[in-house]
Amino acid sequence: MNAVVTGGTRGIGRGIAEELLKNGFSVLVTSRNENGFDEMKSLYGDRVCFYPCDVSDVKSIEALVSFAEEKFGSVDVLVNNAGVAPRERRDILEITPDDFDFLLDINLKGTFFVSQKFVPLLTKKEKSRIVNISSMSAYTASVNRGEYCISKAGISMTTKLFAARLAEYGVSVIEVRPGIIETDMTSGVKEKYEKLISEGITPIKRMGQPEDIGRCVLSVAQGNFDFCTGTVIDCDGGFNVRIL
Ligand code: NDP
């Protein structure tokens, strides 16, 4: 089975790629920089490969698809994980059109066009899966990073749209919503989040780890959710539970 994981060199993407690799998948990881890939190569050998791609650039996505076609011929699982936080957290009354475009181009437009461009390789299989990594920010308002929340809410609709469009071709599309996960992205706000967790913001009192998300995605990739499409999996320590 062949998988493509965007942003697979670090953090959650790497956690996903490693769970797939440990369970027999061949995995193409992609990101803008190759940093971190050498270590993956030494652990998993020829079953893992890297191709550089900036998901905000459609030409770069097309080059990735050509590489994947040459390497694998077809794709069983596409994981849209690449994403960024705001370069600087700013109130929604102060963000600029540049801040907005930067975030939306990578997180939302990237997810949309990577999905669209991989359809021909996914539909070569009788059954294939797309997993979109969104966030609890898809439904949680953080006014100091509104453009991030909007990008993740957009991924939720992208999931529904592709689920509706691709079911007839045997492609399931699932959204995985991580909660607070310990990665480079959250390193600058780790103390703040740890305090919130200790105060009870999540019923399960720990930060998530990349492998927590990796195991959810693995289960989808292995076909355990094949009668589900457009479905959301909250992998968030219970953040989604309203408590009275
Ligand atoms: P990291 O910053 O640790 O890793 C991000 C990965 O995405 C890197 O591999 C990075 O590589 C790649 N990436 C960034 N921009 C691009 C781009 N333009 N094109 C291709 N690849 C890119 O982040 P996380 O692992 O924490 O986050 C992964 C996903 O999970 C993101 O979509 C994020 O929004 C989401 N998420 C994270 C949460 C968390 O608490 N950490 C919570 C909820 C959701 P490079 O820089 O080399 O391109």
PDB file of C-alpha atoms and ligand atoms in Angstrom:
ATOM      1  CA  MET A   1       0.000   0.000   0.000  1.00  0.00           C
ATOM      2  CA  ASN A   2       1.302   3.440  -0.960  1.00  0.00           C
ATOM      3  CA  ALA A   3       0.776   6.644   1.009  1.00  0.00           C
ATOM      4  CA  VAL A   4       1.645  10.302   0.493  1.00  0.00           C
ATOM      5  CA  VAL A   5       1.963  12.513   3.580  1.00  0.00           C
ATOM      6  CA  THR A   6       2.365  16.268   3.096  1.00  0.00           C
ATOM      7  CA  GLY A   7       4.441  17.948   5.797  1.00  0.00           C
ATOM      8  CA  GLY A   8       5.671  14.469   6.666  1.00  0.00           C
ATOM      9  CA  THR A   9       9.172  15.407   7.805  1.00  0.00           C
ATOM     10  CA  ARG A  10       8.315  16.823  11.233  1.00  0.00           C
ATOM     11  CA  GLY A  11       5.688  16.883  13.944  1.00  0.00           C
ATOM     12  CA  ILE A  12       2.275  15.345  13.307  1.00  0.00           C
ATOM     13  CA  GLY A  13       3.065  14.485   9.674  1.00  0.00           C
ATOM     14  CA  ARG A  14       6.106  12.549  10.745  1.00  0.00           C
ATOM     15  CA  GLY A  15       4.075  10.776  13.439  1.00  0.00           C
ATOM     16  CA  ILE A  16       1.605   9.752  10.738  1.00  0.00           C
ATOM     17  CA  ALA A  17       4.309   8.683   8.279  1.00  0.00           C
ATOM     18  CA  GLU A  18       6.059   6.586  10.939  1.00  0.00           C
ATOM     19  CA  GLU A  19       2.874   4.748  11.974  1.00  0.00           C
ATOM     20  CA  LEU A  20       2.226   3.932   8.307  1.00  0.00           C
ATOM     21  CA  LEU A  21       5.833   2.829   7.763  1.00  0.00           C
ATOM     22  CA  LYS A  22       5.814   0.608  10.872  1.00  0.00           C
ATOM     23  CA  ASN A  23       2.724  -1.073   9.478  1.00  0.00           C
ATOM     24  CA  GLY A  24       4.046  -1.956   6.054  1.00  0.00           C
ATOM     25  CA  PHE A  25       3.075   1.061   3.938  1.00  0.00           C
ATOM     26  CA  SER A  26       5.485   2.669   1.497  1.00  0.00           C
ATOM     27  CA  VAL A  27       5.415   6.385   2.170  1.00  0.00           C
ATOM     28  CA  LEU A  28       6.284   9.456   0.120  1.00  0.00           C
ATOM     29  CA  VAL A  29       6.842  12.369   2.491  1.00  0.00           C
ATOM     30  CA  THR A  30       6.936  15.905   1.275  1.00  0.00           C
ATOM     31  CA  SER A  31       7.650  19.353   2.686  1.00  0.00           C
ATOM     32  CA  ARG A  32       9.586  22.430   1.598  1.00  0.00           C
ATOM     33  CA  ASN A  33      12.831  21.350   3.339  1.00  0.00           C
ATOM     34  CA  GLU A  34      14.384  17.912   3.556  1.00  0.00           C
ATOM     35  CA  ASN A  35      15.463  18.404   7.223  1.00  0.00           C
ATOM     36  CA  GLY A  36      14.617  15.310   9.243  1.00  0.00           C
ATOM     37  CA  PHE A  37      14.300  12.990   6.265  1.00  0.00           C
ATOM     38  CA  ASP A  38      17.795  11.434   6.635  1.00  0.00           C
ATOM     39  CA  GLU A  39      16.806   9.982   9.984  1.00  0.00           C
ATOM     40  CA  MET A  40      13.594   8.525   8.532  1.00  0.00           C
ATOM     41  CA  LYS A  41      15.564   7.016   5.658  1.00  0.00           C
ATOM     42  CA  SER A  42      18.016   5.369   8.066  1.00  0.00           C
ATOM     43  CA  LEU A  43      15.095   3.887  10.042  1.00  0.00           C
ATOM     44  CA  TYR A  44      12.855   2.742   7.196  1.00  0.00           C
ATOM     45  CA  GLY A  45      15.142   2.385   4.154  1.00  0.00           C
ATOM     46  CA  ASP A  46      13.674   2.280   0.679  1.00  0.00           C
ATOM     47  CA  ARG A  47      10.048   2.195   1.834  1.00  0.00           C
ATOM     48  CA  VAL A  48      10.276   5.925   2.552  1.00  0.00           C
ATOM     49  CA  CYS A  49      11.121   8.610   0.012  1.00  0.00           C
ATOM     50  CA  PHE A  50      11.099  12.395  -0.101  1.00  0.00           C
ATOM     51  CA  TYR A  51      10.111  14.898  -2.749  1.00  0.00           C
ATOM     52  CA  PRO A  52      10.151  18.652  -2.087  1.00  0.00           C
ATOM     53  CA  CYS A  53       6.840  20.444  -2.479  1.00  0.00           C
ATOM     54  CA  ASP A  54       5.359  23.747  -1.433  1.00  0.00           C
ATOM     55  CA  VAL A  55       1.643  23.014  -1.224  1.00  0.00           C
ATOM     56  CA  SER A  56       0.773  26.676  -1.766  1.00  0.00           C
ATOM     57  CA  ASP A  57       2.174  26.432  -5.310  1.00  0.00           C
ATOM     58  CA  VAL A  58       0.087  24.452  -7.798  1.00  0.00           C
ATOM     59  CA  LYS A  59       3.075  23.820 -10.117  1.00  0.00           C
ATOM     60  CA  SER A  60       4.971  22.346  -7.192  1.00  0.00           C
ATOM     61  CA  ILE A  61       1.976  20.079  -6.437  1.00  0.00           C
ATOM     62  CA  GLU A  62       1.869  18.940 -10.069  1.00  0.00           C
ATOM     63  CA  ALA A  63       5.579  18.029  -9.906  1.00  0.00           C
ATOM     64  CA  LEU A  64       4.867  16.024  -6.728  1.00  0.00           C
ATOM     65  CA  VAL A  65       2.036  14.141  -8.421  1.00  0.00           C
ATOM     66  CA  SER A  66       4.305  13.273 -11.380  1.00  0.00           C
ATOM     67  CA  PHE A  67       6.955  11.991  -8.978  1.00  0.00           C
ATOM     68  CA  ALA A  68       4.358   9.913  -7.092  1.00  0.00           C
ATOM     69  CA  GLU A  69       3.092   8.457 -10.361  1.00  0.00           C
ATOM     70  CA  GLU A  70       6.605   7.483 -11.411  1.00  0.00           C
ATOM     71  CA  LYS A  71       7.400   6.041  -7.983  1.00  0.00           C
ATOM     72  CA  PHE A  72       4.141   4.278  -7.089  1.00  0.00           C
ATOM     73  CA  GLY A  73       1.898   4.283 -10.162  1.00  0.00           C
ATOM     74  CA  SER A  74      -1.126   4.765  -7.912  1.00  0.00           C
ATOM     75  CA  VAL A  75      -1.861   5.997  -4.396  1.00  0.00           C
ATOM     76  CA  ASP A  76      -3.902   4.252  -1.670  1.00  0.00           C
ATOM     77  CA  VAL A  77      -3.798   7.005   0.941  1.00  0.00           C
ATOM     78  CA  LEU A  78      -3.247  10.753   0.693  1.00  0.00           C
ATOM     79  CA  VAL A  79      -2.747  12.628   3.959  1.00  0.00           C
ATOM     80  CA  ASN A  80      -3.125  16.416   3.733  1.00  0.00           C
ATOM     81  CA  ASN A  81      -1.207  17.425   6.826  1.00  0.00           C
ATOM     82  CA  ALA A  82       1.110  20.302   5.766  1.00  0.00           C
ATOM     83  CA  GLY A  83       0.160  23.462   7.548  1.00  0.00           C
ATOM     84  CA  VAL A  84       1.455  26.535   9.320  1.00  0.00           C
ATOM     85  CA  ALA A  85       0.462  28.751  12.213  1.00  0.00           C
ATOM     86  CA  PRO A  86       0.354  32.535  11.725  1.00  0.00           C
ATOM     87  CA  ARG A  87       3.842  34.052  11.348  1.00  0.00           C
ATOM     88  CA  GLU A  88       2.774  36.323  14.199  1.00  0.00           C
ATOM     89  CA  ARG A  89      -0.397  36.025  16.249  1.00  0.00           C
ATOM     90  CA  ARG A  90      -2.442  39.191  15.668  1.00  0.00           C
ATOM     91  CA  ASP A  91      -5.945  40.250  16.574  1.00  0.00           C
ATOM     92  CA  ILE A  92      -8.479  39.915  13.751  1.00  0.00           C
ATOM     93  CA  LEU A  93      -8.839  43.709  13.814  1.00  0.00           C
ATOM     94  CA  GLU A  94      -5.156  44.004  12.904  1.00  0.00           C
ATOM     95  CA  ILE A  95      -4.290  41.161  10.522  1.00  0.00           C
ATOM     96  CA  THR A  96      -3.314  42.218   7.024  1.00  0.00           C
ATOM     97  CA  PRO A  97      -4.353  40.767   3.650  1.00  0.00           C
ATOM     98  CA  ASP A  98      -0.810  39.343   3.436  1.00  0.00           C
ATOM     99  CA  ASP A  99      -1.195  37.513   6.762  1.00  0.00           C
ATOM    100  CA  PHE A 100      -4.526  36.152   5.530  1.00  0.00           C
ATOM    101  CA  ASP A 101      -3.246  35.017   2.118  1.00  0.00           C
ATOM    102  CA  PHE A 102      -0.129  33.377   3.604  1.00  0.00           C
ATOM    103  CA  LEU A 103      -2.209  31.157   5.885  1.00  0.00           C
ATOM    104  CA  LEU A 104      -5.040  30.391   3.497  1.00  0.00           C
ATOM    105  CA  ASP A 105      -2.685  29.627   0.592  1.00  0.00           C
ATOM    106  CA  ILE A 106      -0.856  26.917   2.528  1.00  0.00           C
ATOM    107  CA  ASN A 107      -3.481  25.450   4.838  1.00  0.00           C
ATOM    108  CA  LEU A 108      -6.638  25.655   2.757  1.00  0.00           C
ATOM    109  CA  LYS A 109      -5.735  26.174  -0.902  1.00  0.00           C
ATOM    110  CA  GLY A 110      -2.920  23.648  -0.422  1.00  0.00           C
ATOM    111  CA  THR A 111      -5.265  20.987   0.955  1.00  0.00           C
ATOM    112  CA  PHE A 112      -7.817  21.635  -1.791  1.00  0.00           C
ATOM    113  CA  PHE A 113      -5.428  21.481  -4.748  1.00  0.00           C
ATOM    114  CA  VAL A 114      -3.288  18.630  -3.441  1.00  0.00           C
ATOM    115  CA  SER A 115      -6.539  16.646  -3.179  1.00  0.00           C
ATOM    116  CA  GLN A 116      -7.707  17.685  -6.640  1.00  0.00           C
ATOM    117  CA  LYS A 117      -4.382  16.901  -8.331  1.00  0.00           C
ATOM    118  CA  PHE A 118      -4.038  13.473  -6.683  1.00  0.00           C
ATOM    119  CA  VAL A 119      -7.489  12.284  -7.787  1.00  0.00           C
ATOM    120  CA  PRO A 120      -6.190  10.516 -10.939  1.00  0.00           C
ATOM    121  CA  LEU A 121      -3.712   8.458  -8.855  1.00  0.00           C
ATOM    122  CA  LEU A 122      -6.248   7.721  -6.100  1.00  0.00           C
ATOM    123  CA  THR A 123      -8.922   6.564  -8.519  1.00  0.00           C
ATOM    124  CA  LYS A 124      -6.575   4.031 -10.089  1.00  0.00           C
ATOM    125  CA  LYS A 125      -7.332   1.969  -6.972  1.00  0.00           C
ATOM    126  CA  GLU A 126     -10.666   0.277  -6.383  1.00  0.00           C
ATOM    127  CA  LYS A 127     -10.584   1.743  -2.859  1.00  0.00           C
ATOM    128  CA  SER A 128      -8.534   4.680  -1.603  1.00  0.00           C
ATOM    129  CA  ARG A 129      -8.642   7.276   1.167  1.00  0.00           C
ATOM    130  CA  ILE A 130      -7.908  10.959   1.700  1.00  0.00           C
ATOM    131  CA  VAL A 131      -7.285  12.108   5.273  1.00  0.00           C
ATOM    132  CA  ASN A 132      -7.369  15.852   5.937  1.00  0.00           C
ATOM    133  CA  ILE A 133      -5.707  17.097   9.106  1.00  0.00           C
ATOM    134  CA  SER A 134      -7.757  20.048  10.288  1.00  0.00           C
ATOM    135  CA  SER A 135      -7.836  21.167  13.919  1.00  0.00           C
ATOM    136  CA  MET A 136     -10.078  21.878  16.886  1.00  0.00           C
ATOM    137  CA  SER A 137      -9.649  25.422  15.533  1.00  0.00           C
ATOM    138  CA  ALA A 138     -12.111  24.439  12.783  1.00  0.00           C
ATOM    139  CA  TYR A 139     -14.870  25.202  15.313  1.00  0.00           C
ATOM    140  CA  THR A 140     -13.084  27.132  18.088  1.00  0.00           C
ATOM    141  CA  ALA A 141     -12.717  30.919  17.781  1.00  0.00           C
ATOM    142  CA  SER A 142      -9.254  32.253  18.647  1.00  0.00           C
ATOM    143  CA  VAL A 143      -9.451  35.952  17.820  1.00  0.00           C
ATOM    144  CA  ASN A 144      -5.652  36.316  17.870  1.00  0.00           C
ATOM    145  CA  ARG A 145      -5.228  33.843  14.981  1.00  0.00           C
ATOM    146  CA  GLY A 146      -8.503  34.065  13.134  1.00  0.00           C
ATOM    147  CA  GLU A 147      -7.017  33.337   9.727  1.00  0.00           C
ATOM    148  CA  TYR A 148      -5.794  29.955  11.048  1.00  0.00           C
ATOM    149  CA  CYS A 149      -9.295  29.119  12.338  1.00  0.00           C
ATOM    150  CA  ILE A 150     -10.827  30.099   8.994  1.00  0.00           C
ATOM    151  CA  SER A 151      -8.323  27.912   7.126  1.00  0.00           C
ATOM    152  CA  LYS A 152      -9.240  24.916   9.280  1.00  0.00           C
ATOM    153  CA  ALA A 153     -12.998  25.521   9.003  1.00  0.00           C
ATOM    154  CA  GLY A 154     -12.432  25.579   5.242  1.00  0.00           C
ATOM    155  CA  ILE A 155     -10.718  22.191   5.435  1.00  0.00           C
ATOM    156  CA  SER A 156     -13.890  20.808   7.051  1.00  0.00           C
ATOM    157  CA  MET A 157     -15.943  21.861   4.016  1.00  0.00           C
ATOM    158  CA  THR A 158     -13.208  20.686   1.629  1.00  0.00           C
ATOM    159  CA  THR A 159     -13.576  17.266   3.285  1.00  0.00           C
ATOM    160  CA  LYS A 160     -17.346  17.223   2.748  1.00  0.00           C
ATOM    161  CA  LEU A 161     -17.027  18.395  -0.876  1.00  0.00           C
ATOM    162  CA  PHE A 162     -14.459  15.780  -1.877  1.00  0.00           C
ATOM    163  CA  ALA A 163     -16.362  13.109   0.075  1.00  0.00           C
ATOM    164  CA  ALA A 164     -19.503  13.882  -1.901  1.00  0.00           C
ATOM    165  CA  ARG A 165     -17.693  14.091  -5.239  1.00  0.00           C
ATOM    166  CA  LEU A 166     -15.420  11.061  -4.975  1.00  0.00           C
ATOM    167  CA  ALA A 167     -17.558   8.391  -3.274  1.00  0.00           C
ATOM    168  CA  GLU A 168     -18.588   6.950  -6.643  1.00  0.00           C
ATOM    169  CA  TYR A 169     -14.902   6.327  -7.410  1.00  0.00           C
ATOM    170  CA  GLY A 170     -14.285   4.465  -4.145  1.00  0.00           C
ATOM    171  CA  VAL A 171     -12.436   7.332  -2.451  1.00  0.00           C
ATOM    172  CA  SER A 172     -13.366   7.972   1.214  1.00  0.00           C
ATOM    173  CA  VAL A 173     -12.481  11.356   2.657  1.00  0.00           C
ATOM    174  CA  ILE A 174     -12.033  11.712   6.417  1.00  0.00           C
ATOM    175  CA  GLU A 175     -11.197  14.758   8.543  1.00  0.00           C
ATOM    176  CA  VAL A 176      -8.992  14.215  11.587  1.00  0.00           C
ATOM    177  CA  ARG A 177      -9.161  17.111  14.065  1.00  0.00           C
ATOM    178  CA  PRO A 178      -6.145  17.206  16.375  1.00  0.00           C
ATOM    179  CA  GLY A 179      -6.314  18.961  19.718  1.00  0.00           C
ATOM    180  CA  ILE A 180      -3.212  20.368  21.415  1.00  0.00           C
ATOM    181  CA  ILE A 181      -0.258  18.346  20.103  1.00  0.00           C
ATOM    182  CA  GLU A 182       3.372  18.728  21.160  1.00  0.00           C
ATOM    183  CA  THR A 183       5.292  19.767  18.017  1.00  0.00           C
ATOM    184  CA  ASP A 184       7.431  22.636  16.726  1.00  0.00           C
ATOM    185  CA  MET A 185       4.190  24.480  15.973  1.00  0.00           C
ATOM    186  CA  THR A 186       3.166  24.613  19.632  1.00  0.00           C
ATOM    187  CA  SER A 187       6.655  24.897  21.177  1.00  0.00           C
ATOM    188  CA  GLY A 188       6.338  28.663  21.680  1.00  0.00           C
ATOM    189  CA  VAL A 189       3.029  28.323  23.547  1.00  0.00           C
ATOM    190  CA  LYS A 190       3.726  25.034  25.321  1.00  0.00           C
ATOM    191  CA  GLU A 191       3.699  26.502  28.848  1.00  0.00           C
ATOM    192  CA  LYS A 192       0.437  28.322  28.221  1.00  0.00           C
ATOM    193  CA  TYR A 193      -1.208  25.145  26.907  1.00  0.00           C
ATOM    194  CA  GLU A 194       0.161  22.980  29.719  1.00  0.00           C
ATOM    195  CA  LYS A 195      -1.338  25.386  32.238  1.00  0.00           C
ATOM    196  CA  LEU A 196      -4.721  25.316  30.466  1.00  0.00           C
ATOM    197  CA  ILE A 197      -4.621  21.513  30.405  1.00  0.00           C
ATOM    198  CA  SER A 198      -3.758  21.292  34.107  1.00  0.00           C
ATOM    199  CA  GLU A 199      -6.714  23.617  34.768  1.00  0.00           C
ATOM    200  CA  GLY A 200      -9.053  21.217  32.952  1.00  0.00           C
ATOM    201  CA  ILE A 201      -9.463  22.489  29.361  1.00  0.00           C
ATOM    202  CA  THR A 202      -9.341  18.833  28.223  1.00  0.00           C
ATOM    203  CA  PRO A 203     -10.747  15.838  30.137  1.00  0.00           C
ATOM    204  CA  ILE A 204      -7.576  13.868  29.301  1.00  0.00           C
ATOM    205  CA  LYS A 205      -4.887  15.869  31.056  1.00  0.00           C
ATOM    206  CA  ARG A 206      -1.909  15.738  28.706  1.00  0.00           C
ATOM    207  CA  MET A 207      -0.729  17.237  25.458  1.00  0.00           C
ATOM    208  CA  GLY A 208      -1.207  14.915  22.504  1.00  0.00           C
ATOM    209  CA  GLN A 209       1.776  13.404  20.714  1.00  0.00           C
ATOM    210  CA  PRO A 210       2.233  13.050  16.948  1.00  0.00           C
ATOM    211  CA  GLU A 211       1.764   9.273  17.253  1.00  0.00           C
ATOM    212  CA  ASP A 212      -1.723   9.816  18.751  1.00  0.00           C
ATOM    213  CA  ILE A 213      -2.748  11.336  15.436  1.00  0.00           C
ATOM    214  CA  GLY A 214      -0.628   8.799  13.540  1.00  0.00           C
ATOM    215  CA  ARG A 215      -2.579   5.882  15.002  1.00  0.00           C
ATOM    216  CA  CYS A 216      -5.949   7.442  14.027  1.00  0.00           C
ATOM    217  CA  VAL A 217      -4.756   7.976  10.475  1.00  0.00           C
ATOM    218  CA  LEU A 218      -3.296   4.463  10.312  1.00  0.00           C
ATOM    219  CA  SER A 219      -6.671   3.007  11.219  1.00  0.00           C
ATOM    220  CA  VAL A 220      -8.344   4.967   8.407  1.00  0.00           C
ATOM    221  CA  ALA A 221      -5.533   3.982   6.023  1.00  0.00           C
ATOM    222  CA  GLN A 222      -5.994   0.306   6.876  1.00  0.00           C
ATOM    223  CA  GLY A 223      -9.640   0.490   5.802  1.00  0.00           C
ATOM    224  CA  ASN A 224     -11.305   0.363   9.211  1.00  0.00           C
ATOM    225  CA  PHE A 225     -13.496   3.367   8.340  1.00  0.00           C
ATOM    226  CA  ASP A 226     -14.463   2.382   4.819  1.00  0.00           C
ATOM    227  CA  PHE A 227     -18.209   2.862   5.300  1.00  0.00           C
ATOM    228  CA  CYS A 228     -17.495   6.403   6.540  1.00  0.00           C
ATOM    229  CA  THR A 229     -16.918   9.423   4.361  1.00  0.00           C
ATOM    230  CA  GLY A 230     -17.056  13.123   5.181  1.00  0.00           C
ATOM    231  CA  THR A 231     -16.656  11.983   8.784  1.00  0.00           C
ATOM    232  CA  VAL A 232     -14.791  13.901  11.492  1.00  0.00           C
ATOM    233  CA  ILE A 233     -12.550  12.164  14.023  1.00  0.00           C
ATOM    234  CA  ASP A 234     -11.731  14.357  17.026  1.00  0.00           C
ATOM    235  CA  CYS A 235      -8.323  13.311  18.345  1.00  0.00           C
ATOM    236  CA  ASP A 236      -8.076  15.936  21.056  1.00  0.00           C
ATOM    237  CA  GLY A 237      -8.048  14.533  24.596  1.00  0.00           C
ATOM    238  CA  GLY A 238     -11.767  15.270  24.735  1.00  0.00           C
ATOM    239  CA  PHE A 239     -11.510  19.027  24.051  1.00  0.00           C
ATOM    240  CA  ASN A 240     -14.687  18.718  21.967  1.00  0.00           C
ATOM    241  CA  VAL A 241     -16.818  17.698  24.964  1.00  0.00           C
ATOM    242  CA  ARG A 242     -18.958  20.472  26.423  1.00  0.00           C
ATOM    243  CA  ILE A 243     -18.969  20.056  30.182  1.00  0.00           C
ATOM    244  CA  LEU A 244     -21.581  21.489  32.486  1.00  0.00           C
TER     245      LEU A 244
HETATM  246  P1  NDP B   1       4.995  21.513  12.360  1.00  0.00           P
HETATM  247  O1  NDP B   1       5.286  22.950  12.210  1.00  0.00           O
HETATM  248  O2  NDP B   1       5.682  20.743  13.426  1.00  0.00           O
HETATM  249  O3  NDP B   1       5.201  20.750  10.959  1.00  0.00           O
HETATM  250  C1  NDP B   1       4.597  21.251   9.807  1.00  0.00           C
HETATM  251  C2  NDP B   1       4.998  20.424   8.608  1.00  0.00           C
HETATM  252  O4  NDP B   1       4.382  20.992   7.439  1.00  0.00           O
HETATM  253  C3  NDP B   1       6.497  20.431   8.362  1.00  0.00           C
HETATM  254  O5  NDP B   1       6.896  19.191   7.827  1.00  0.00           O
HETATM  255  C4  NDP B   1       6.656  21.542   7.346  1.00  0.00           C
HETATM  256  O6  NDP B   1       7.870  21.369   6.613  1.00  0.00           O
HETATM  257  C5  NDP B   1       5.414  21.331   6.482  1.00  0.00           C
HETATM  258  N1  NDP B   1       5.000  22.526   5.737  1.00  0.00           N
HETATM  259  C6  NDP B   1       4.784  23.772   6.205  1.00  0.00           C
HETATM  260  N2  NDP B   1       4.463  24.607   5.198  1.00  0.00           N
HETATM  261  C7  NDP B   1       4.471  23.868   4.077  1.00  0.00           C
HETATM  262  C8  NDP B   1       4.239  24.159   2.700  1.00  0.00           C
HETATM  263  N3  NDP B   1       3.936  25.397   2.285  1.00  0.00           N
HETATM  264  N4  NDP B   1       4.335  23.158   1.792  1.00  0.00           N
HETATM  265  C9  NDP B   1       4.660  21.904   2.192  1.00  0.00           C
HETATM  266  N5  NDP B   1       4.910  21.570   3.465  1.00  0.00           N
HETATM  267  C10 NDP B   1       4.821  22.545   4.397  1.00  0.00           C
HETATM  268  O7  NDP B   1       3.402  21.446  12.576  1.00  0.00           O
HETATM  269  P2  NDP B   1       2.489  20.324  13.249  1.00  0.00           P
HETATM  270  O8  NDP B   1       3.076  18.995  13.028  1.00  0.00           O
HETATM  271  O9  NDP B   1       2.142  20.765  14.594  1.00  0.00           O
HETATM  272  O10 NDP B   1       1.163  20.500  12.354  1.00  0.00           O
HETATM  273  C11 NDP B   1       0.835  19.616  11.294  1.00  0.00           C
HETATM  274  C12 NDP B   1      -0.624  19.884  10.918  1.00  0.00           C
HETATM  275  O11 NDP B   1      -1.457  19.655  12.047  1.00  0.00           O
HETATM  276  C13 NDP B   1      -0.888  21.316  10.475  1.00  0.00           C
HETATM  277  O12 NDP B   1      -1.830  21.333   9.448  1.00  0.00           O
HETATM  278  C14 NDP B   1      -1.478  21.951  11.736  1.00  0.00           C
HETATM  279  O13 NDP B   1      -2.296  23.059  11.439  1.00  0.00           O
HETATM  280  C15 NDP B   1      -2.257  20.798  12.303  1.00  0.00           C
HETATM  281  N6  NDP B   1      -2.553  20.887  13.716  1.00  0.00           N
HETATM  282  C16 NDP B   1      -1.553  20.985  14.645  1.00  0.00           C
HETATM  283  C17 NDP B   1      -1.868  21.053  15.995  1.00  0.00           C
HETATM  284  C18 NDP B   1      -0.840  21.117  17.063  1.00  0.00           C
HETATM  285  O14 NDP B   1      -1.234  21.321  18.255  1.00  0.00           O
HETATM  286  N7  NDP B   1       0.440  20.962  16.793  1.00  0.00           N
HETATM  287  C19 NDP B   1      -3.266  21.069  16.449  1.00  0.00           C
HETATM  288  C20 NDP B   1      -4.222  20.963  15.388  1.00  0.00           C
HETATM  289  C21 NDP B   1      -3.872  20.874  14.081  1.00  0.00           C
HETATM  290  P3  NDP B   1       8.652  22.600   5.925  1.00  0.00           P
HETATM  291  O15 NDP B   1       8.637  23.729   6.899  1.00  0.00           O
HETATM  292  O16 NDP B   1       9.996  22.047   5.622  1.00  0.00           O
HETATM  293  O17 NDP B   1       7.892  22.898   4.669  1.00  0.00           O
END
